[in-house]
XYZ file of C-alpha atoms in Angstrom:
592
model
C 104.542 90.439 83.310
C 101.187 87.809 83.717
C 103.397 85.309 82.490
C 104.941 85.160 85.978
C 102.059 83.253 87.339
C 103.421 80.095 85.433
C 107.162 81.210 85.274
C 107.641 81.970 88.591
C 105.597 78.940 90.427
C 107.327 76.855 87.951
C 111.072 78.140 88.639
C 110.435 77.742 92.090
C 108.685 74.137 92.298
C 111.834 73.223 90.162
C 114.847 74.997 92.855
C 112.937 73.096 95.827
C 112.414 69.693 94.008
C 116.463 69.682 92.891
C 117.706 72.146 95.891
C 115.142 71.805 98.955
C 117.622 69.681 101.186
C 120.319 71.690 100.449
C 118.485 75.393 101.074
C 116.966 73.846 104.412
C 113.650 74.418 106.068
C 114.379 77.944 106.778
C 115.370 78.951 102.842
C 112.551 77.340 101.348
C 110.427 79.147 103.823
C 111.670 82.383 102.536
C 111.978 81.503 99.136
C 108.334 80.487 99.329
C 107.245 83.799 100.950
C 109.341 85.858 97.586
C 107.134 83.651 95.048
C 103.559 84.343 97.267
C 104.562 87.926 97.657
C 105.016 88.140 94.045
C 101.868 86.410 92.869
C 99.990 88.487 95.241
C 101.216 91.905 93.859
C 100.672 90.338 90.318
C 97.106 89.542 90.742
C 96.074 92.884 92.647
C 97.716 94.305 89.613
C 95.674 92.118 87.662
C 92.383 93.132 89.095
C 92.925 96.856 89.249
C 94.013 96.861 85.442
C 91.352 94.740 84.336
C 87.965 96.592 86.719
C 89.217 99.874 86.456
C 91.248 100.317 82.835
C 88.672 97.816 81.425
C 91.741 95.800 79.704
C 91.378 92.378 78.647
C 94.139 90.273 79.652
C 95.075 88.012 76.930
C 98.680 86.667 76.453
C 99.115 84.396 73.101
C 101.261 81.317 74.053
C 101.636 78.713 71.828
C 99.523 77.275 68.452
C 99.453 73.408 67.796
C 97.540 72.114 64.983
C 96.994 68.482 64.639
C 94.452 67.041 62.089
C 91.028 68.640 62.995
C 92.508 69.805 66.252
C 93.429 73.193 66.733
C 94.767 74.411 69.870
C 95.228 77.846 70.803
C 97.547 78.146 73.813
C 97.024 81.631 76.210
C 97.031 83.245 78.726
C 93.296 84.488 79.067
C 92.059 86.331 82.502
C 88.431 87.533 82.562
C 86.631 88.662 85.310
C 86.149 85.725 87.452
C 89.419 84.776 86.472
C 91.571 87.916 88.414
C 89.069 87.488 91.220
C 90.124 83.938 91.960
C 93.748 83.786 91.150
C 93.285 86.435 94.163
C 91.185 84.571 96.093
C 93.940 81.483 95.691
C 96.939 83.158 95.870
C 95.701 85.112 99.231
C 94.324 81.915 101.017
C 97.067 79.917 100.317
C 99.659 82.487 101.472
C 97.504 82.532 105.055
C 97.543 78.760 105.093
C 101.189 78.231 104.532
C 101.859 80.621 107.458
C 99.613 78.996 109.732
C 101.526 75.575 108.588
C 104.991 76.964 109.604
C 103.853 76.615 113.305
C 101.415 73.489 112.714
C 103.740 71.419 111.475
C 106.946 73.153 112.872
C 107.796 69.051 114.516
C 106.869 67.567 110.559
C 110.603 66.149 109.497
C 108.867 66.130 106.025
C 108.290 70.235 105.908
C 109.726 70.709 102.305
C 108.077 67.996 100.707
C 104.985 69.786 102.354
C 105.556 73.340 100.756
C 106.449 71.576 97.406
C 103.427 70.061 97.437
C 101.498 73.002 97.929
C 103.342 75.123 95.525
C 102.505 71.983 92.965
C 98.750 72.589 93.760
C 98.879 75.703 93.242
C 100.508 75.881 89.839
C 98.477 73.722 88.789
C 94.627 75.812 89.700
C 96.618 78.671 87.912
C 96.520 76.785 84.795
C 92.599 75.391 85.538
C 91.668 78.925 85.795
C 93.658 81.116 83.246
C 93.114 79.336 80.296
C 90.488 79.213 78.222
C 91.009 76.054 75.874
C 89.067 72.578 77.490
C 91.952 70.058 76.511
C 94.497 72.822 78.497
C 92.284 73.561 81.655
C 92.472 69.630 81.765
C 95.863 70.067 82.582
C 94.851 71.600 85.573
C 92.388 69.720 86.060
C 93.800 66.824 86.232
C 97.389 68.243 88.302
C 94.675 69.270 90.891
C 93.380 66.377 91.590
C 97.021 64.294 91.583
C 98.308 67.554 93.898
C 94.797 66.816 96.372
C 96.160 63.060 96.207
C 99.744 63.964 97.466
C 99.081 66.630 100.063
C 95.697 64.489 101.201
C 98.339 61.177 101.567
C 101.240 63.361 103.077
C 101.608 60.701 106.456
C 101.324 58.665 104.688
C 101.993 55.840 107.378
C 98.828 55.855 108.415
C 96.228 53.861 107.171
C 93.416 55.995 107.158
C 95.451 58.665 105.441
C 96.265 56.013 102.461
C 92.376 55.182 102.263
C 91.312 58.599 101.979
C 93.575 59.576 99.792
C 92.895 56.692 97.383
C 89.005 57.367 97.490
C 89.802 60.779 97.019
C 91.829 59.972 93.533
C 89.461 57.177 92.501
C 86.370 59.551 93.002
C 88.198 62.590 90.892
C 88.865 59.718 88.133
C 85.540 59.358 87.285
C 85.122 63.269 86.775
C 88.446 63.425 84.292
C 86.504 60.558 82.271
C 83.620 62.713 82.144
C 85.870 65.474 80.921
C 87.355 63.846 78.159
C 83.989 62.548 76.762
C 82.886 66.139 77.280
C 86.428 67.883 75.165
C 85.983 65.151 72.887
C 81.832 65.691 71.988
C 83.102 69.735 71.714
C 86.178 68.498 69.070
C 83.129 66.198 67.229
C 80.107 68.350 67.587
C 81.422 72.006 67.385
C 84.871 71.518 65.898
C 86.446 73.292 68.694
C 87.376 73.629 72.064
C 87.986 77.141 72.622
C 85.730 78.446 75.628
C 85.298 81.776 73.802
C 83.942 80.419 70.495
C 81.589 77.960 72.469
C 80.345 81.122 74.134
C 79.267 83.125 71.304
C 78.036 80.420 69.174
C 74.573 79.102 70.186
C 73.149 76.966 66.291
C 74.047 74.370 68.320
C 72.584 71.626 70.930
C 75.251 71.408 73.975
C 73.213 69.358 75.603
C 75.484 66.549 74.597
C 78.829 68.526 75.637
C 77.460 69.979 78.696
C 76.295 66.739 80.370
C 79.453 64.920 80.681
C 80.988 68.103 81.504
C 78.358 68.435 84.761
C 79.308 65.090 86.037
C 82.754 65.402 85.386
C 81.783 68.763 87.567
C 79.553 66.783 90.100
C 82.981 64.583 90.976
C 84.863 67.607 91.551
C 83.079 70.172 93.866
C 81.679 66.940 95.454
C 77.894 66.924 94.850
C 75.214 64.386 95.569
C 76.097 60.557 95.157
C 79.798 62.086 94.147
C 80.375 63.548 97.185
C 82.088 60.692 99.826
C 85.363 61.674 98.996
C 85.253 64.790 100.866
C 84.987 63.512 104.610
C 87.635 61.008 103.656
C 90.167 63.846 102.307
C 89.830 65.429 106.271
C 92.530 62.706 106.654
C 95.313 64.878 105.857
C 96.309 67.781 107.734
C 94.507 70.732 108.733
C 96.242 72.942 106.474
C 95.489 71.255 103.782
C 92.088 70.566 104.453
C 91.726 74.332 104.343
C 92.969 74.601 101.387
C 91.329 71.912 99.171
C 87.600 73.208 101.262
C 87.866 77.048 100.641
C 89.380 77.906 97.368
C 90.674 75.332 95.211
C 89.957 71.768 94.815
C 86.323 71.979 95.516
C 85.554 75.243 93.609
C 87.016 73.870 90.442
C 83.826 72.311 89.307
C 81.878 75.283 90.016
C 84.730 77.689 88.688
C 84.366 75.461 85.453
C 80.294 76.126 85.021
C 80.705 79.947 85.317
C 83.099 79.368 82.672
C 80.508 77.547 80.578
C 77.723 79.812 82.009
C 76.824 81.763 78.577
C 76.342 78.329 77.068
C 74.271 76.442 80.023
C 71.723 79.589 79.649
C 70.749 77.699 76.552
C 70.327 74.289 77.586
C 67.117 73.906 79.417
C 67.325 70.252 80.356
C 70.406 70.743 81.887
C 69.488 73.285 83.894
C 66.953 71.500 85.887
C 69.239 68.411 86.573
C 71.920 71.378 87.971
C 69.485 73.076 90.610
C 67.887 69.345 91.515
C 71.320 68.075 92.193
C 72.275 71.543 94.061
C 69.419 71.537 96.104
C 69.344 68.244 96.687
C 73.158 68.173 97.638
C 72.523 71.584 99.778
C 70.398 70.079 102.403
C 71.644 66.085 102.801
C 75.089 68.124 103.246
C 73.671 70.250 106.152
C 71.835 66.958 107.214
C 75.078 64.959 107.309
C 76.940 67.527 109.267
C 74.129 67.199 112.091
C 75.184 63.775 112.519
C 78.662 63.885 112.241
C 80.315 63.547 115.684
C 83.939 64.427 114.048
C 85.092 68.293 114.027
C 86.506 68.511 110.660
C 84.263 66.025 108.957
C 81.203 68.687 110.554
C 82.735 71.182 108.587
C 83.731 69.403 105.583
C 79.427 68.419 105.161
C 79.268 72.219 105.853
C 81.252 72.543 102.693
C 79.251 70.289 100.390
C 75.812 72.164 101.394
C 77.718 75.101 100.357
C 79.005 73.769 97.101
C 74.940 72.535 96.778
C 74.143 76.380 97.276
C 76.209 77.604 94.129
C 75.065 74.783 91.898
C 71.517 75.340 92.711
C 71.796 79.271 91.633
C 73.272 78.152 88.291
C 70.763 76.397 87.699
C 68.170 78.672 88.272
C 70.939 81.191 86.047
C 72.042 83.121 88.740
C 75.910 82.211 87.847
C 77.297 85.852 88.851
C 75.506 85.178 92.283
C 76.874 81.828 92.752
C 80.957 83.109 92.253
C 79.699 85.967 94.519
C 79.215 83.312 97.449
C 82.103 81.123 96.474
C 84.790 84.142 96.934
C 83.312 84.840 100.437
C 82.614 81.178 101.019
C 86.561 80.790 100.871
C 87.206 83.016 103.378
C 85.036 82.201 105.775
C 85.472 78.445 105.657
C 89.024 78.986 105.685
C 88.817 80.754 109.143
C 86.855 78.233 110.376
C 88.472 75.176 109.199
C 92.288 77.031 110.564
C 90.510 77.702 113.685
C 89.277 74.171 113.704
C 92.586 72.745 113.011
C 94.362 74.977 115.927
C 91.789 73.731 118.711
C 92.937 70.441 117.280
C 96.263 71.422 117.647
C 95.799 72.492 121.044
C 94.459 69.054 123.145
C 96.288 67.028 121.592
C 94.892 65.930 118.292
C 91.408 64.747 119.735
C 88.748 65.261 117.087
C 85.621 64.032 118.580
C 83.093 66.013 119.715
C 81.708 63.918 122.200
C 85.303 64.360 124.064
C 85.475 68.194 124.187
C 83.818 70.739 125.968
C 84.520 73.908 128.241
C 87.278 75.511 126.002
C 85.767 78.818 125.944
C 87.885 80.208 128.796
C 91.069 77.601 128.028
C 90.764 78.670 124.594
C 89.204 82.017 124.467
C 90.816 83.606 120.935
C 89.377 80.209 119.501
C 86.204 80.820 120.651
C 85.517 84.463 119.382
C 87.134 83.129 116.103
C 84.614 80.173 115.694
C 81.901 82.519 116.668
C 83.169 84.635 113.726
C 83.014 82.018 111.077
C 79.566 80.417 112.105
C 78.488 84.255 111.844
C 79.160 84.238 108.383
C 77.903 80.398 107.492
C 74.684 81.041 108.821
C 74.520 84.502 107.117
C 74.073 86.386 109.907
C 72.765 89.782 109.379
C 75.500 92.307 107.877
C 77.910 89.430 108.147
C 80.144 88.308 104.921
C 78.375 85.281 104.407
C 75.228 87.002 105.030
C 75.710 89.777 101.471
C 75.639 86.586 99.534
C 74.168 84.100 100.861
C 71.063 85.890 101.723
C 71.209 87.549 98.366
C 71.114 83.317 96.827
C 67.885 82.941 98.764
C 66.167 85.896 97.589
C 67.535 85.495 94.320
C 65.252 82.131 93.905
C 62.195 83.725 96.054
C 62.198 86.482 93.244
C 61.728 83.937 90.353
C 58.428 83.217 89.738
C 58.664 79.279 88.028
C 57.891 76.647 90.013
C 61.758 75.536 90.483
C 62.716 78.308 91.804
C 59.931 77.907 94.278
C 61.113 74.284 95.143
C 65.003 75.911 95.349
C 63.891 78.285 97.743
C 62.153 75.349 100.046
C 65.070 73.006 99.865
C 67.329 76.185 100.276
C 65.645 77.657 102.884
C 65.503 74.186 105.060
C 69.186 74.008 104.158
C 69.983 77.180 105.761
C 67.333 76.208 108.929
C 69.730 72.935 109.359
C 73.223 74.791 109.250
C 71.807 77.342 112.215
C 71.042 74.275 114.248
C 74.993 71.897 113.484
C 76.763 75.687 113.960
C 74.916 75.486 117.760
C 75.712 71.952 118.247
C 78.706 72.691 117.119
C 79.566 75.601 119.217
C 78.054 74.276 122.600
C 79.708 70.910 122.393
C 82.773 72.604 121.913
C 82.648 75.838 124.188
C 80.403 75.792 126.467
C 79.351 72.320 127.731
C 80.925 70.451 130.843
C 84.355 69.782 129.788
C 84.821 66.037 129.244
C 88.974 66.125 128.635
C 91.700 64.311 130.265
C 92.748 65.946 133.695
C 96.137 65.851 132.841
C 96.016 67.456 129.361
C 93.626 70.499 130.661
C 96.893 70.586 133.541
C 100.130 70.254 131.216
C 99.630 69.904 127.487
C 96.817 72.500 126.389
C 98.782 75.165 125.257
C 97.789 78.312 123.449
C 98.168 79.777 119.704
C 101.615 80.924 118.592
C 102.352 84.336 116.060
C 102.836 81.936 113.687
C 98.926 80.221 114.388
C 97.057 84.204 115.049
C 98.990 86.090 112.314
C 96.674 84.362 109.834
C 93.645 83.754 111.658
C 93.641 87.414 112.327
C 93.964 88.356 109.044
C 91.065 85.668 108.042
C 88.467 87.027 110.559
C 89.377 90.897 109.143
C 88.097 89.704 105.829
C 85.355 87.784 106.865
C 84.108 90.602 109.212
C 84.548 93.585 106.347
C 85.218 91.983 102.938
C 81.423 91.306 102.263
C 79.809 94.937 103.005
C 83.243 96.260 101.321
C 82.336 94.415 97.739
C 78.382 94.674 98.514
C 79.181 98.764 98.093
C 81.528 97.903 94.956
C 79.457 98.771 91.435
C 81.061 95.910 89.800
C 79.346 93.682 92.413
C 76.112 95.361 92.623
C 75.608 94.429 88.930
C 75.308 91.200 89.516
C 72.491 91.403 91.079
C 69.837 90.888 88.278
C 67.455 92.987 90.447
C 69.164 96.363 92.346
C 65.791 95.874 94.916
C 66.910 92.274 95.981
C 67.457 92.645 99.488
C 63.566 94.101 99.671
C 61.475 91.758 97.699
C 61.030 89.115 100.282
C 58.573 89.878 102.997
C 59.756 90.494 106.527
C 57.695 87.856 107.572
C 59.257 85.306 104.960
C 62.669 86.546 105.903
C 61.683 85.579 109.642
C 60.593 82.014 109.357
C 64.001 80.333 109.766
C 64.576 82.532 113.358
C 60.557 80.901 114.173
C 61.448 77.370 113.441
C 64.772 77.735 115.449
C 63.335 78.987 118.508
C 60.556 76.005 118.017
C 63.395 73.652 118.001
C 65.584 74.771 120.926
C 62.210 74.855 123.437
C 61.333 71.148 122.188
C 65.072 70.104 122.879
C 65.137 71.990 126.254
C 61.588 70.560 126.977
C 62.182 66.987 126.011
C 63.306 64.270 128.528
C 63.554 61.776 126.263
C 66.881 60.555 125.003
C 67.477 58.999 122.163
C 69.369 55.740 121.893
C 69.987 55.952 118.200
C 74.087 55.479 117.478
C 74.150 58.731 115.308
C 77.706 57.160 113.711
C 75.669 54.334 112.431
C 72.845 56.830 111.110
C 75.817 58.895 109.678
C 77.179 55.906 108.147
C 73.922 55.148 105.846
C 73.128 58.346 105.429
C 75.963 59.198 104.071
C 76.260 56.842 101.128
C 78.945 54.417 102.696
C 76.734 51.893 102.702
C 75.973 52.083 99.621
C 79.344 52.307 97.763
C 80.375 49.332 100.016
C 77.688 47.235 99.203
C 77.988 48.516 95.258
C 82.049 47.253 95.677
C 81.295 44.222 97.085
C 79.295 43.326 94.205
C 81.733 44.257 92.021
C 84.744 42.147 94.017
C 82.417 39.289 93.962
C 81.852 39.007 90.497
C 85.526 39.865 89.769
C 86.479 37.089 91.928
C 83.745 34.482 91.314
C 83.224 34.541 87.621
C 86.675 36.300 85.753
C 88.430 34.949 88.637
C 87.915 31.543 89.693
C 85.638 30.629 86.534
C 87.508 32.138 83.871
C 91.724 32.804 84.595
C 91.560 29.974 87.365
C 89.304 27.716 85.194
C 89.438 28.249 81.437
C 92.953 29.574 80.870
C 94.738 27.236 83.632
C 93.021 24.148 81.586
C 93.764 25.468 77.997
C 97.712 25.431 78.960
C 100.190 27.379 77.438
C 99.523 25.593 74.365
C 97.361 27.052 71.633
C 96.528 26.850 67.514
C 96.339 23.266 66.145
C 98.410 21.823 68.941
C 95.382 22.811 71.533
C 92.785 20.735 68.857
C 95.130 17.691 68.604
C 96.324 17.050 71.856
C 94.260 18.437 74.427
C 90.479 18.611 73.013
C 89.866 15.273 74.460
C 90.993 16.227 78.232
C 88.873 19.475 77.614
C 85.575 17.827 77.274
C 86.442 15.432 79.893
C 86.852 18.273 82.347
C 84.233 20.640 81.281
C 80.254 20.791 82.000
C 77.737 21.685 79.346
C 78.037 25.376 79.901
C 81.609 25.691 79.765
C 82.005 23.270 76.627
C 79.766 26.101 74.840
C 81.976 28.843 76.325
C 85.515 26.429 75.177
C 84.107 26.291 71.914
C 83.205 29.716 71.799
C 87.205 30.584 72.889
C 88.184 28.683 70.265
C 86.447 29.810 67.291
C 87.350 33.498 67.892
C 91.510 31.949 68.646
């Protein structure tokens, strides 16, 4: 029956791709909703028989044996495993409802859903399987899926750019991943997750570094990260789904995966929580400065991501999947209800444009107060059971990294209180700075098709986190039952002291700044950097294999080569050539 999770995707990616224009919007709607029903009763049956009849879901596949390299093919769910082919199945079914109404006017609807249902097949494979070269199967689909659904208009320009940084930036992860499959095949003699796992008379410090950076690429970290603001160029939908619980959780979902292993590499561990921590607060810095709705949120996302790399590091892996299930939720909610005030004025995205939607848009509002509830862990909110519990998780460790985690962490968490605000009153509650004539005749409000989900969204991130925080299974993986109660009160209090601080100096201050926060944004965030590192690159590509080599050397050798270059055209070549590229002609030569 778990075989359905690749049959039944499959069958139906194959009847749309052949069939699509002949079924019509309305029957690949409804075939759609058969397969996600499906998958959705197949992974709650997944998770009860695995957490309560203790089962272990393997399903043999397929054996291929080629030289040294022998693959075992299965079907292999664990406990992450059924958590997030839940957590997948579920978000995607909400955002593929919202999309019926959000792009109800999109001529290109089926290509849309096929898309999706591509995406989707392919983070089944990433996270059932258990062999590196297979996961790489899904790793890589994933990443040509994000490419597709992030270029779906793809008339526009922007769309085309992001997409293409989007691609480039996920190409230098699958290198990584293929140096890091191909050190396991040379070093270990296997590539089997489960025999890497309970074999430590090894040093994985060589198969778990290109592994991390082929990680880093993925779930967008530090220096890695600038494809995620440029992936907001596709639609909303989809920008939910790549943020909350696919695309960028498959580097993370990979390093729980590796988790038993990476408790034994010690260097490694300090380069993850650096990176995390480091990649945790420029993420919440960058979102302060970002004038752009979804791009806010989309920094929002990489703090988060920074958040669950930091804990593995500091080998607190069970408490890092812990945030990244309610993470999804959450930031799904948020970025839907982002996507429908979009929806609602007429595609304007700036912030400095909106303004005074809390009584135009009122469902909106209470829905955006629900997210940024959770993101700033709010007390007894979802994000709150894990996020808190990350915090005190590195407070409780004694070493001096955890002590620098908790810093960086804590400063993080300061920094998202204060965007969420400035996010919420530029929005909501400040003078309204719309067109006339759009607050008059265009904003209109959410349909069935736009609530149904978002409903269903805010019940899970209102209940889902004390639901699990009561579950057993949860509450062991929290290495400490007493977590909640071994940071002081006073400790707990400091972020609540430094926000109040910081509202009274803004409210006191008369002085305004003149600094263009897009330009700030704009170094800050790396661009400069990568364009200045790519114009280097052009420029030697152009100047020197370019103009001094294809345009220079090969245009004067002439088609001719052998002994016919020496007898009739050595002469010309040293009348044409200086010093330097006689040596270099010579040189050519010799090795023709």
């Amino acid at each position: 029956m778990y075989l359905n999770i690749y049959t039944l995707p499959l069958t139906t990616l194959i009847i749309i791709g052949l069939l699509g224009r002949y079924i019509g919007k309305e029957g690949v709607k409804s075939l759609i909703n058969v397969t996600l029903s499906i998958l959705s009763l197949i992974s709650v049956l997944a998770l009860y028989e695995y957490f309560l009849d203790n089962n272990q879901l393997i399903a043999p596949l397929l054996n291929l044996k080629v030289d040294i390299l022998d693959l075992n093919i299965y079907l292999y769910l664990e406990d992450i495993s059924v958590l997030m082919l839940l957590v997948i199945i579920s978000i995607t079914y909400v955002v593929l409802i919202y999309s019926y109404d959000y792009m109800i006017n999109d001529p290109h609807i089926i290509r849309f859903n096929l898309y999706i249902l591509l995406f989707i097949f392919f983070m089944i494979i990433l996270i059932s399987s258990n062999s590196l070269p297979i996961i790489f199967i899904g790793w890589e689909g994933v990443g040509l899926s994000s490419f597709l659904l992030i270029s779906f208009w793809y008339s526009r320009f922007n769309t085309q750019i992001g997409s293409l940084i989007a691609l480039l930036m996920n190409r230098v992860g699958d290198v990584f991943y293929l140096l890091g499959v191909l050190a396991s095949l040379l070093l270990i003699g296997s590539v089997d997750l489960i025999s890497l796992n309970i074999n430590f008379n090894y040093n994985y410090d060589l198969l778990l570094l290109p592994l991390f950076l082929a990680c880093m690429s993925k779930s967008a970290q530090l220096y890695l990260h600038l494809w995620l603001p440029y992936s907001m160029e596709g639609p909303t939908p989809i920008s939910a789904l790549i943020h909350a619980a696919t695309m960028v959780t498959a580097g993370v979902f990979l390093l729980l995966k590796l988790n038993q292993i990476l408790l034994s590499s010690y260097y490694l561990l300090i380069i993850l929580f650096i990176i995390g921590t480091l990649t945790a607060f420029v993420g919440s810095s960058l979102a302060i400065l970002s004038l752009d709705i979804k791009e806010l949120i989309a920094y929002s996302t990489m703090s988060q991501l920074g958040y669950m790399m930091s804990i593995i590091g500091l080998k607190g892996g069970n408490l890092s999947f812990y945030h990244l299930v309610f993470h999804a939720y959450f930031k799904a909610l948020l970025f839907l209800t982002a996507g429908g005030i979009i929806h609602s004025i007429l595609d304007i995205q700036d912030l400095r444009k909106m303004g005074g939607l809390s009584k135009l848009l009122p469902v909106q509002s209470i829905l955006s107060i629900l997210g940024i509830l959770s993101l700033i862990a709010f007390p007894f909110s979802t994000g709150f059971y894990s996020k808190e519990g990350l915090l005190n998780y590195s407070y409780s460790l004694s070493d001096l990294s955890s002590h620098y985690s908790y810093i960086i962490l804590l400063t993080s968490a300061i920094l998202t209180i204060i965007y969420n605000y400035y996010f919420y009153i530029k929005i909501f509650l400040k003078e309204s700075r719309l067109p006339l004539f759009l607050l008059k005749y265009n904003l209109h409000p959410f349909s069935l098709h736009l609530l149904t989900p978002l409903f269903s969204l805010s019940i899970f991130t209102i209940f889902i986190g004390y639901l699990l925080s009561k579950w057993s299974y949860i509450n062991n993986l929290y290495q400490n039952p007493n977590l909640f109660d071994i940071i002081p009160l006073y400790i707990k209090l400091i972020p609540l002291f430094f926000i109040v601080a910081i509202f009274i100096i803004i409210r006191l201050s008369s002085i305004k700044s003149n600094i263009k926060l897009s330009i700030l944004s704009t170094l800050y965030s790396f661009k400069s950097l990568y364009q200045l590192i790519s114009s280097l690159f052009f420029t030697l590509s152009y100047r020197v294999f370019f103009k001094l080599f294809d345009y220079g050397y090969l245009d004067l050798l002439g088609p001719i080569s052998g002994d016919q270059l020496i007898k009739l055209k050595v002469n010309n070549l040293f009348d044409k050539l200086n010093p330097l590229s006689i040596l270099l002609t010579l040189l050519l030569l010799y090795l023709l």
